Coordinates of C-alpha atoms in Angstrom, one line a residue:
M1 CA 29.5 30.6 13.4
T2 CA 30.7 33.2 11.1
G3 CA 31.4 31.6 7.8
P4 CA 28.5 31.1 5.2
V5 CA 25.8 28.6 5.4
I6 CA 25.4 25.9 2.6
A7 CA 21.8 24.6 1.8
G8 CA 22.0 21.7 -0.5
A9 CA 19.5 21.6 -3.2
P10 CA 17.0 20.2 -4.0
G11 CA 14.5 20.3 -0.8
A12 CA 12.2 23.5 0.1
G13 CA 12.6 22.5 3.8
A14 CA 16.7 22.7 3.5
L15 CA 16.5 25.9 1.5
T16 CA 14.1 27.5 3.8
L17 CA 16.1 26.6 6.9
G18 CA 19.3 27.4 5.2
R19 CA 18.0 31.3 4.2
W20 CA 16.8 31.6 7.8
A21 CA 20.2 30.7 9.4
A22 CA 22.3 32.7 7.1
S23 CA 19.7 35.8 7.7
V24 CA 19.8 35.5 11.5
Q25 CA 23.7 34.9 11.6
D26 CA 24.3 38.0 9.0
V27 CA 26.2 35.6 6.9
P28 CA 26.2 34.7 3.2
L29 CA 23.7 31.8 1.7
I30 CA 25.1 29.4 -0.8
V31 CA 23.1 27.1 -2.7
A32 CA 24.8 24.2 -3.8
V33 CA 23.8 21.2 -6.2
V34 CA 26.2 18.3 -6.5
H35 CA 26.3 16.5 -10.1
P36 CA 28.7 13.8 -11.3
A37 CA 32.4 14.7 -12.2
P38 CA 33.7 13.0 -15.5
A39 CA 35.5 9.7 -14.8
A40 CA 38.9 9.5 -14.3
L41 CA 39.6 6.2 -16.8
G42 CA 37.5 5.6 -20.0
S43 CA 35.1 8.8 -20.0
G44 CA 34.0 7.8 -23.5
R45 CA 31.1 9.7 -25.5
V46 CA 28.5 7.9 -23.5
D47 CA 30.2 9.0 -20.3
A48 CA 30.5 12.2 -21.5
E49 CA 26.8 12.6 -22.6
W50 CA 25.6 11.5 -19.3
V51 CA 27.6 14.0 -17.2
A52 CA 26.5 16.6 -19.6
D53 CA 23.2 15.7 -19.0
R54 CA 23.5 15.5 -14.8
H55 CA 25.1 18.9 -15.3
S56 CA 22.1 20.4 -17.0
A57 CA 19.9 18.7 -14.4
A58 CA 21.8 20.3 -11.8
E59 CA 21.1 23.7 -13.4
S60 CA 17.6 22.9 -13.5
I61 CA 17.4 22.4 -9.8
L62 CA 19.4 25.6 -9.2
D63 CA 16.8 27.2 -11.0
D64 CA 14.1 25.7 -8.9
A65 CA 16.0 26.7 -6.0
R66 CA 15.7 30.4 -7.1
K67 CA 12.2 30.2 -7.2
V68 CA 11.7 28.9 -3.8
L69 CA 13.9 31.7 -2.2
S70 CA 12.1 34.2 -4.0
G71 CA 15.2 36.5 -4.9
S72 CA 16.6 36.3 -1.6
P73 CA 20.2 36.8 -1.5
A74 CA 22.4 33.8 -2.1
E75 CA 25.1 32.4 -4.4
Y76 CA 24.4 29.6 -6.4
R77 CA 26.7 26.9 -7.3
S78 CA 27.0 23.6 -9.1
V79 CA 29.8 21.6 -7.8
A80 CA 31.1 18.4 -9.7
S81 CA 32.2 15.6 -7.5
S82 CA 32.1 11.6 -6.8
S83 CA 29.2 12.0 -4.8
A84 CA 26.6 14.7 -3.2
A85 CA 28.2 14.4 0.3
H86 CA 31.8 14.7 -0.8
G87 CA 30.9 17.6 -3.1
L88 CA 29.2 19.3 -0.2
H89 CA 32.0 18.3 2.2
D90 CA 34.6 20.0 -0.2
L91 CA 32.8 23.2 -0.6
A92 CA 32.5 23.3 3.2
E93 CA 36.2 23.3 3.9
E94 CA 37.0 25.6 0.9
V95 CA 34.6 28.3 2.0
G96 CA 34.8 27.8 5.9
A97 CA 31.1 27.0 6.2
S98 CA 29.6 27.4 9.6
L99 CA 26.5 24.8 8.8
I100 CA 25.5 22.7 5.8
V101 CA 21.7 21.9 5.7
V102 CA 20.6 19.4 4.0
G103 CA 17.2 18.0 3.4
S104 CA 15.5 14.6 4.7
G105 CA 15.1 11.7 2.0
K106 CA 12.7 11.7 -0.8
D107 CA 10.9 9.0 0.9
A108 CA 10.5 10.5 4.0
P109 CA 7.1 11.2 5.7
R110 CA 5.6 14.6 5.3
E111 CA 7.1 17.1 8.2
R112 CA 9.1 14.2 9.5
L113 CA 12.9 13.7 9.2
Y114 CA 14.4 10.7 7.5
P115 CA 17.8 11.7 5.9
G116 CA 18.7 10.1 2.5
S117 CA 22.2 8.9 2.1
T118 CA 23.7 12.2 1.4
A119 CA 22.7 13.4 4.9
E120 CA 24.0 10.1 6.4
R121 CA 27.4 10.2 4.8
L122 CA 27.5 14.0 5.8
L123 CA 26.8 13.2 9.3
S124 CA 29.8 10.6 9.4
G125 CA 32.6 13.1 9.0
S126 CA 31.5 16.9 8.7
I127 CA 34.0 19.5 10.2
C128 CA 31.0 21.7 10.8
P129 CA 27.5 21.2 12.2
I130 CA 25.1 19.5 10.1
A131 CA 21.3 20.6 10.1
V132 CA 18.7 18.2 8.6
A133 CA 15.5 19.7 7.7
P134 CA 11.9 18.2 7.1
A135 CA 10.9 18.0 3.6
E136 CA 8.0 20.6 4.7
L137 CA 9.0 22.8 6.9
S138 CA 6.0 24.1 9.2
P139 CA 5.8 25.9 10.9
A140 CA 8.6 28.2 9.4
P141 CA 11.8 28.4 11.3
G142 CA 11.6 31.1 13.7
S143 CA 8.4 31.4 14.3
L144 CA 8.2 29.2 17.4
G145 CA 10.8 31.5 19.2
V146 CA 12.4 28.3 21.3
I147 CA 15.9 27.0 20.2
G148 CA 16.0 23.5 21.7
V149 CA 19.3 21.7 23.4
A150 CA 19.3 17.8 23.9
Y151 CA 21.6 18.6 26.8
V152 CA 24.1 15.9 29.0
D153 CA 27.0 17.1 30.9
T154 CA 29.6 15.7 28.3
P155 CA 31.8 17.5 25.8
D156 CA 29.5 16.8 23.3
G157 CA 26.5 18.1 25.2
R158 CA 28.6 21.1 25.9
A159 CA 29.4 21.8 22.4
A160 CA 26.0 21.6 21.5
L161 CA 24.8 24.2 23.9
A162 CA 27.3 26.6 23.3
E163 CA 26.1 26.4 19.4
A164 CA 22.6 26.7 20.4
A165 CA 23.1 29.8 22.7
R166 CA 25.0 31.7 19.9
L167 CA 21.9 31.2 17.8
A168 CA 19.4 31.9 20.5
A169 CA 21.5 35.0 21.4
R170 CA 21.4 36.0 17.8
T171 CA 17.7 35.9 17.5
G172 CA 16.1 36.8 20.9
A173 CA 14.9 33.1 21.2
R174 CA 14.5 31.3 24.4
L175 CA 17.0 28.8 25.1
R176 CA 15.7 25.5 26.3
L177 CA 17.4 22.4 27.5
Y178 CA 16.3 18.9 27.4
T179 CA 17.2 16.2 29.5
V180 CA 15.7 12.7 29.2
V181 CA 15.3 10.2 32.2
A182 CA 14.4 6.8 31.6
T183 CA 11.3 5.3 33.1
G184 CA 10.8 1.9 34.7
D185 CA 13.1 -1.1 33.9
A186 CA 14.8 1.0 31.0
A187 CA 16.5 3.1 33.7
K188 CA 18.4 0.4 35.6
P189 CA 17.1 -3.2 34.5
F190 CA 19.4 -4.8 36.7
L191 CA 18.3 -3.3 39.8
I192 CA 15.6 -5.4 41.7
G193 CA 12.6 -4.0 43.8
Q194 CA 10.7 -0.7 43.6
D195 CA 12.5 0.7 46.3
A196 CA 16.1 0.4 44.9
E197 CA 14.9 1.7 41.5
R198 CA 13.1 4.5 42.9
A199 CA 16.2 5.3 45.0
F200 CA 18.4 5.3 41.6
L201 CA 15.7 7.6 39.7
E202 CA 15.5 10.1 42.4
T203 CA 19.4 10.3 42.7
A204 CA 19.8 10.7 38.9
R205 CA 17.2 13.2 38.8
E206 CA 19.0 15.2 41.5
T207 CA 22.3 15.1 39.2
Y208 CA 20.4 16.0 36.2
E209 CA 18.8 19.2 37.8
R210 CA 22.2 20.4 39.2
S211 CA 23.7 19.7 35.9
L212 CA 20.9 21.6 33.9
E213 CA 20.9 24.3 36.3
S214 CA 24.6 25.0 36.2
A215 CA 24.3 24.8 32.2
A216 CA 21.6 27.4 31.7
A217 CA 23.6 29.6 34.2
S218 CA 26.6 29.4 32.1
V219 CA 24.7 31.2 29.4
P220 CA 23.7 34.7 30.8
A221 CA 23.4 36.2 27.1
C222 CA 20.3 33.9 26.7
D223 CA 16.8 33.8 28.2
A224 CA 17.4 29.9 29.0
D225 CA 15.2 27.4 31.0
W226 CA 15.2 23.7 31.4
R227 CA 13.3 20.4 31.6
I228 CA 13.7 16.9 32.6
V229 CA 11.3 14.7 30.7
P230 CA 10.6 11.3 31.7
G231 CA 10.4 8.6 28.6
D232 CA 12.7 6.8 25.9
V233 CA 15.2 9.5 24.8
V234 CA 14.9 9.2 21.1
D235 CA 11.2 9.1 21.2
T236 CA 10.8 11.7 23.4
L237 CA 13.1 14.2 21.6
A238 CA 11.9 13.2 18.1
D239 CA 8.2 14.3 19.2
L240 CA 9.3 17.6 20.4
D241 CA 7.1 20.2 18.1
E242 CA 7.8 23.2 20.3
V243 CA 11.3 24.3 19.2
D244 CA 12.6 26.0 15.7
V245 CA 15.4 23.6 15.9
L246 CA 16.9 20.9 18.1
F247 CA 20.7 21.1 18.8
C248 CA 22.5 17.6 19.8
G249 CA 26.1 16.6 20.0
S250 CA 27.6 13.8 18.2
R251 CA 29.1 10.8 20.0
G252 CA 31.6 11.1 22.6
Y253 CA 34.5 9.8 21.0
G254 CA 36.2 9.9 17.5
P255 CA 38.2 12.9 15.7
A256 CA 37.7 16.2 17.3
R257 CA 35.9 18.7 15.3
R258 CA 34.2 16.1 13.5
V259 CA 30.5 14.8 13.5
L260 CA 30.8 11.4 14.1
L261 CA 27.1 10.0 15.0
G262 CA 26.0 8.2 18.3
G263 CA 23.3 5.8 18.8
V264 CA 20.9 8.4 19.9
S265 CA 21.8 11.2 17.4
A266 CA 21.7 8.6 14.4
R267 CA 18.2 7.6 15.3
L268 CA 17.0 10.8 16.2
I269 CA 17.4 12.7 12.8
R270 CA 15.6 10.1 11.2
R271 CA 12.4 10.6 13.3
A272 CA 12.5 14.3 14.7
R273 CA 9.5 16.5 13.8
R274 CA 11.5 19.6 13.8
P275 CA 14.9 20.4 12.3
V276 CA 17.9 19.0 14.0
V277 CA 21.5 20.2 14.4
V278 CA 24.1 17.8 15.1
V279 CA 27.5 19.4 16.5
P280 CA 30.9 18.3 16.2
R281 CA 33.0 18.3 19.2
S282 CA 35.0 21.0 20.1
G283 CA 38.2 19.3 21.1

């Protein structure tokens, strides 16, 4: 993660998280707002006036972002594109961004994630990790001293662990790995009898323990621990409030080095209390 961090405006949560991420990684921060580009055909006077109005609105948003960041070093860009997601994606490729940070949707409950269309489109094909921040980010990132990872021993899980470990080492935060184990009938619904179900859960837990111990040992530069938590995967991870940020992998198939949401991560980003970073596969 050596390229600049892009924070999409508006959104105080995204700006705050972007500033923190850029600061701890010692990389530049680019604050970007995307406005409509002129139509390729039949732009006409009305369309030109509308585009000019949208450009003026984008500049106003950047002015508001400067106030939120209170003089923190940042480059401010107004980008013309056919969509906000497309504009941020193109900018990320242009500058070799290490992270794109976007805010939750405008209708999100306070301090809960509920990504708008920009976030969802970015998450379906970005070449770099995408962070989604709640509209109101409290407590501030870095104040809890824990970087979380939703971990399973898959290429996606290991990619998320690697990115989280780099950030934890950089900040001196504790790295905490979470594996959620389903309980009751959710674990193995086709098994009949409590004894069989209990045996399955015990075997699964032993497997997860070995996997987590090995994963924690693989990042010696970090102070790492791990937890196995019973419950529904999405509900349990979404309710975590003890981490500065939670890393998770994208789904287990699709183009390498691109984020392609799976069932867990897609639901998680809509409901998590704390910022979530979805990491593309390494290859």
